[in-house]
Tab-separated table of C-alpha atoms in Angstrom:
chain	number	residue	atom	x	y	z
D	6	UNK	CA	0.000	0.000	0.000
D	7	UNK	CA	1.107	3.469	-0.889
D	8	UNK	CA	1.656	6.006	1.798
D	9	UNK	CA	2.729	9.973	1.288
D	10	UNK	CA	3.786	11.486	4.080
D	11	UNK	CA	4.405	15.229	4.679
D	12	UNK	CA	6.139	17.522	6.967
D	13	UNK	CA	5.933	19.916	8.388
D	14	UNK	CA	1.965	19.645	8.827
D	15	UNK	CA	1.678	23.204	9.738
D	16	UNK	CA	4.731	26.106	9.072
D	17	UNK	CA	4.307	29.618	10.074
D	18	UNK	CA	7.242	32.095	8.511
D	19	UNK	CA	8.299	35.338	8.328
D	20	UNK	CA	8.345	36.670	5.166
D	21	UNK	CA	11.743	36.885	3.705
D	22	UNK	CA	12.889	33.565	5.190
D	23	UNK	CA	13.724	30.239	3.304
D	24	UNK	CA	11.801	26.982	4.302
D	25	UNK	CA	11.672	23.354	3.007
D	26	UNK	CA	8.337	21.147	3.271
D	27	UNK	CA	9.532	17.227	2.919
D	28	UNK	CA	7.551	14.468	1.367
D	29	UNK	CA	8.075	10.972	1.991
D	30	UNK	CA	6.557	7.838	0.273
D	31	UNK	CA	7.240	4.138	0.508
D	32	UNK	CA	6.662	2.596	-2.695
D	33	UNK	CA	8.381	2.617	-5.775
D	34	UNK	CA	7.246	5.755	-7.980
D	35	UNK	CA	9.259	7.844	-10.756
D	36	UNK	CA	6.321	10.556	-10.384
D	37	UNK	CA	5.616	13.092	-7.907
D	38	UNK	CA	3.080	15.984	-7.991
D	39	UNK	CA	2.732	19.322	-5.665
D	40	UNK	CA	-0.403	21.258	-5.569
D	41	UNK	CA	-1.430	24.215	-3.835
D	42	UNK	CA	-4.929	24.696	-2.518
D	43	UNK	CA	-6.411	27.851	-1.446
D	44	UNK	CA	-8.865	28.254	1.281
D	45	UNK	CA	-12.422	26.934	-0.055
D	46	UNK	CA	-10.813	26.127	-3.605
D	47	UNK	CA	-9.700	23.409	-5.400
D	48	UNK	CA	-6.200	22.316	-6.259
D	49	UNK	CA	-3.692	24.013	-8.265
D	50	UNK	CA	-0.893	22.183	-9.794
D	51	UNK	CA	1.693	23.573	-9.072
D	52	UNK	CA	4.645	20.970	-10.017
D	53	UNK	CA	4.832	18.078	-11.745
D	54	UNK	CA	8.004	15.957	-11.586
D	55	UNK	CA	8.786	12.901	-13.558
D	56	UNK	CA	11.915	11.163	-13.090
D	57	UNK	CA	14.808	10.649	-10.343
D	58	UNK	CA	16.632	13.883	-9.870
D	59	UNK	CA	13.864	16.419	-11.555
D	60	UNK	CA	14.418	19.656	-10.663
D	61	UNK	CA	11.073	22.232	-11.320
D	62	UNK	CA	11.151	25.877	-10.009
D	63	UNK	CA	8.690	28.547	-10.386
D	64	UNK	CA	9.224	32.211	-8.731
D	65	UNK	CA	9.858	31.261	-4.713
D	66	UNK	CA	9.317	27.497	-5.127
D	67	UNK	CA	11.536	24.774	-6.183
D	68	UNK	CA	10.862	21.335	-6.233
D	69	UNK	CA	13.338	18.010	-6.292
D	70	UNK	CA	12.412	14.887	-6.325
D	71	UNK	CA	15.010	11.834	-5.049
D	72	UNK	CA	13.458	8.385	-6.632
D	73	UNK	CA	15.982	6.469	-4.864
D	74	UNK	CA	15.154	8.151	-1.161
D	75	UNK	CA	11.823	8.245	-1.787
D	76	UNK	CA	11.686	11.885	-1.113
D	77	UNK	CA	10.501	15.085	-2.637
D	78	UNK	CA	11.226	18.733	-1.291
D	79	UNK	CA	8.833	21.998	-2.195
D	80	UNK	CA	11.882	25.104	-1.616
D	81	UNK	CA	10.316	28.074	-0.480
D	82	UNK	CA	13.164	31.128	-1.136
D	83	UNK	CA	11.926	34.500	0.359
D	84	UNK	CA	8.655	33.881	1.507
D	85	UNK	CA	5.891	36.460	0.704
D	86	UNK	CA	2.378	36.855	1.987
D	87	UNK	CA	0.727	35.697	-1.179
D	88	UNK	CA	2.478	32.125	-0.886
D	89	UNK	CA	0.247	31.720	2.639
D	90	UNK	CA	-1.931	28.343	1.302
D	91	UNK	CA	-1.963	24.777	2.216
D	92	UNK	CA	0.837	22.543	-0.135
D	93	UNK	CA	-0.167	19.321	-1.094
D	94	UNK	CA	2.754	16.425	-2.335
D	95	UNK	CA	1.098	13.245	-4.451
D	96	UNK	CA	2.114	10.157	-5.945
D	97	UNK	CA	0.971	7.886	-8.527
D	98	UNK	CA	2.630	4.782	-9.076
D	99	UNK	CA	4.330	4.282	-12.645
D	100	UNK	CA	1.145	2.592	-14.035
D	101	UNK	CA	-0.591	6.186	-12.544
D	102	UNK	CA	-4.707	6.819	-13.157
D	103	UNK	CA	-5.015	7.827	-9.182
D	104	UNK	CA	-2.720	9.772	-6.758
D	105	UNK	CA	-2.238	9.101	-3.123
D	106	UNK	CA	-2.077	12.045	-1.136
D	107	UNK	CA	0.136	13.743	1.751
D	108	UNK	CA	-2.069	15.153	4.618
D	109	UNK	CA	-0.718	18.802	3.250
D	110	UNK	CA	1.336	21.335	5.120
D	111	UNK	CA	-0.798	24.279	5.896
D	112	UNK	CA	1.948	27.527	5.393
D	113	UNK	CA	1.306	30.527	6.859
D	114	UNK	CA	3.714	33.780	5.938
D	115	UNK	CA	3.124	36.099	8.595
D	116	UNK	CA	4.594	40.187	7.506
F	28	UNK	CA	-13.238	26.027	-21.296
F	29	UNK	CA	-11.470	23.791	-21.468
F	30	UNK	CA	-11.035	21.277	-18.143
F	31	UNK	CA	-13.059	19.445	-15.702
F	32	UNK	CA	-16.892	20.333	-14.687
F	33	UNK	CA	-18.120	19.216	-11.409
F	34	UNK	CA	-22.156	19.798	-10.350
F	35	UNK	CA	-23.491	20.829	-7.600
F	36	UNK	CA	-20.885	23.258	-6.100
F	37	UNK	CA	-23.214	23.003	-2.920
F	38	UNK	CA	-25.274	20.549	-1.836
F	39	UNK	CA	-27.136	19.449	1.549
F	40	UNK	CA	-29.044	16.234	2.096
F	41	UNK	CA	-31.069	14.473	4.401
F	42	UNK	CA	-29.719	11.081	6.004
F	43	UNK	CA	-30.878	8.539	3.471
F	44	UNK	CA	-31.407	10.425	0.753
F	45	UNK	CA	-29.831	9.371	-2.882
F	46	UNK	CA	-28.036	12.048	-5.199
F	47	UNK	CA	-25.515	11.637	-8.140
F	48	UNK	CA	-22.533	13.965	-8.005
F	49	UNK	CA	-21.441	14.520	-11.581
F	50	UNK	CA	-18.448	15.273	-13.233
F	51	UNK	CA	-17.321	15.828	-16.838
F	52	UNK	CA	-14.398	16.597	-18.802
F	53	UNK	CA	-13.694	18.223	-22.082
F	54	UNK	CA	-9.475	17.459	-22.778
F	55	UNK	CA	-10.528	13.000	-23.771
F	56	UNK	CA	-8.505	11.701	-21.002
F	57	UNK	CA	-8.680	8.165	-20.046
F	58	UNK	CA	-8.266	8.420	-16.523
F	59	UNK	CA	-10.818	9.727	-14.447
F	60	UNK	CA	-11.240	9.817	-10.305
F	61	UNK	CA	-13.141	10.742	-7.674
F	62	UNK	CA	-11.622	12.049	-3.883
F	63	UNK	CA	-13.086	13.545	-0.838
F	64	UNK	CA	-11.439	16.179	1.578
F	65	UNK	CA	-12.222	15.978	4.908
F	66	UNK	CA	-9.605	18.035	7.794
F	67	UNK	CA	-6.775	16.964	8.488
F	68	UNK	CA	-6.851	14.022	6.401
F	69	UNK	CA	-5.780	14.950	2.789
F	70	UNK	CA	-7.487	13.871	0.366
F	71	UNK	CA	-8.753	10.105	0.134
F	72	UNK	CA	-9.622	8.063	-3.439
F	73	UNK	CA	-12.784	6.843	-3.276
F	74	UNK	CA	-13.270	5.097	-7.134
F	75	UNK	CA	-11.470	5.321	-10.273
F	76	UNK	CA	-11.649	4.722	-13.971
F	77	UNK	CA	-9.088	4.001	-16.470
F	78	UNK	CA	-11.718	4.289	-19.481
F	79	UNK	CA	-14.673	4.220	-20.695
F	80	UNK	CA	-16.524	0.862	-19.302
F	81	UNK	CA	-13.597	0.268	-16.311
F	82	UNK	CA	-14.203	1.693	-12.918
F	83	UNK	CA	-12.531	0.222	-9.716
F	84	UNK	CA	-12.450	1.039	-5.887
F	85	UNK	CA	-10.063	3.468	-4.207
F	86	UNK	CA	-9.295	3.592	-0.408
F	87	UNK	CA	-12.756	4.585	0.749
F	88	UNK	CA	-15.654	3.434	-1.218
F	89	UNK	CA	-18.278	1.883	1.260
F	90	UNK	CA	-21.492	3.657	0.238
F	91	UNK	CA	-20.331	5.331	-3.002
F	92	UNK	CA	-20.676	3.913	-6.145
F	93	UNK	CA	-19.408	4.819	-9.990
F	94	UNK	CA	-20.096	4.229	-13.770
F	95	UNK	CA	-18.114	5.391	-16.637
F	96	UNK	CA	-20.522	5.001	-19.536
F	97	UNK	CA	-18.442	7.639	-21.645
F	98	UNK	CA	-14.670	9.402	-21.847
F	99	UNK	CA	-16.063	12.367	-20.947
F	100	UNK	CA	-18.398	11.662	-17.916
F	101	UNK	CA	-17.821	9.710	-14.367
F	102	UNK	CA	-20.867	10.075	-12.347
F	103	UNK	CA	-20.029	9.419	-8.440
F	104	UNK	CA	-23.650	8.073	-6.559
F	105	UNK	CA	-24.276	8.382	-3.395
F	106	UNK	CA	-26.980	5.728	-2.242
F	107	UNK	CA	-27.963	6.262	0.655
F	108	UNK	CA	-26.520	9.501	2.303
F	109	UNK	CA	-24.722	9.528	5.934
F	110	UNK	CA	-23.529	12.236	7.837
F	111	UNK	CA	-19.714	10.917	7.338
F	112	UNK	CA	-20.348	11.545	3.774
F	113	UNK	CA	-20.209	15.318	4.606
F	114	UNK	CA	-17.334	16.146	3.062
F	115	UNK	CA	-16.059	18.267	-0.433
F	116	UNK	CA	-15.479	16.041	-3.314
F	117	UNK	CA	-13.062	16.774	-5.852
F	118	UNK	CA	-12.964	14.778	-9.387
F	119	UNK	CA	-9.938	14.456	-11.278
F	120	UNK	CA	-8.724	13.879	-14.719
F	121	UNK	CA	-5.245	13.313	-16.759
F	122	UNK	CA	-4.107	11.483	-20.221
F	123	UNK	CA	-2.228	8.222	-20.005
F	124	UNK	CA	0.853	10.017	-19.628
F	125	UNK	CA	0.271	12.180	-17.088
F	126	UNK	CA	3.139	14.744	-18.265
F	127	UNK	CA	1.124	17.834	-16.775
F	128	UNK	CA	-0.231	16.202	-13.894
F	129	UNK	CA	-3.661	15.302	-12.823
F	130	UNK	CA	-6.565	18.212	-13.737
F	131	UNK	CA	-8.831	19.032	-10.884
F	132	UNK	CA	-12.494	20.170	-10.703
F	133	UNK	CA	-13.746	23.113	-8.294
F	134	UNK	CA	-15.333	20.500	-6.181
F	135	UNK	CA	-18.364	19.826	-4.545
F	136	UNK	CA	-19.026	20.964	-0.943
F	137	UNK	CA	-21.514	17.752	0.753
F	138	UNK	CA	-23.323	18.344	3.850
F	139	UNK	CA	-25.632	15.564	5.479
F	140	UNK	CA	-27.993	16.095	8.027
């Protein structure tokens, strides 16, 4: 059975400071996704990363993904108000259709 | 536009009652799947679909159930409504090969009194 964990669960920041969520999963998977979901909204992808050693980054967020540990990390460089949301990691296994999800790390970026 | 089309955004029930959440997508992918969010516990698969005609349980799918008649349409049911169905439900969409991810819909908010 597939199981995505995340942490932190919950991160408060300052803005201008540099944070790392971790995601963890314990099967096999080349595929990792990040979304970011807004209060009362659906989910916005965010990142989608393919293959051992992928390397995405948009604006203040980059994300890695290690097939080999098992492990993704969402970057956050120079935190801002606007990036205040809850982060989501998934996984689908290499024959994919469904995701498993991590329980989401709810960021807050205080001023 | 182009994406994936979830109805009701809002919807409250009595215990017992039956209703159909429906979803639909424009972009002919093959996979298609249903979730629900509840607090603090992410989001869970309840079915699934790899095509038109194939549908299969997720992780939570005692008193839901699914056809997938069409590409374009997977219909979640809800036969006979408890109040630890209140949740939001979120379908879900992608091609094959899932090179930009998984598409979600806006979701449906579920409460059951």
């Amino acid at each position: 059975e597939l199981k995505v964990e995340q942490n932190p669960l919950f991160l408060s920041m300052q803005e201008g400071k540099n944070y790392t969520i971790y995601c963890n999963y314990s099967t096999t998977s080349d595929r990792l996704y990040w979304y970011r979901q807004d209060p009362g909204k659906s989910l916005e992808s965010l990142f989608v990363l393919l293959s051992n050693g992928a390397v995405k980054q948009e604006g203040r967020l980059m994300a890695s993904l290690d097939t080999k540990a098992r492990l993704s990390t969402l970057h956050i460089t120079a935190a801002v108000h606007d990036l205040s949301a809850t982060y989501f990691c998934a996984v689908d296994l290499t024959s994919g259709s469904r995701l498993t999800f991590g329980e989401g790390t709810q960021l807050t970026v205080n001023p | 536009n182009a994406g994936v089309t979830q109805t009701p955004k809002f919807q409250v029930l009595k215990t017992g009652q039956s209703m159909t959440l429906q979803c639909a997508q424009d972009m002919n992918h093959e996979y298609m799947s249903w979730y629900r969010q509840d607090p603090g516990m992410g989001l869970r698969l309840i079915h699934y679909s790899v095509g038109a005609g194939i549908t299969d349980q997720g992780e939570v799918p005692n008193g839901y159930n699914v056809s997938r008649s069409t590409t374009e349409d997977f219909p979640l049911r809800l036969l006979s409504a408890a109040p630890s169905q209140t949740s939001v439900y979120f379908c879900a969409s992608s091609p094959v090969d899932r090179v930009r991810g998984y598409t979600f819909g806006s979701g449906t908010r579920l409460t059951v009194v």
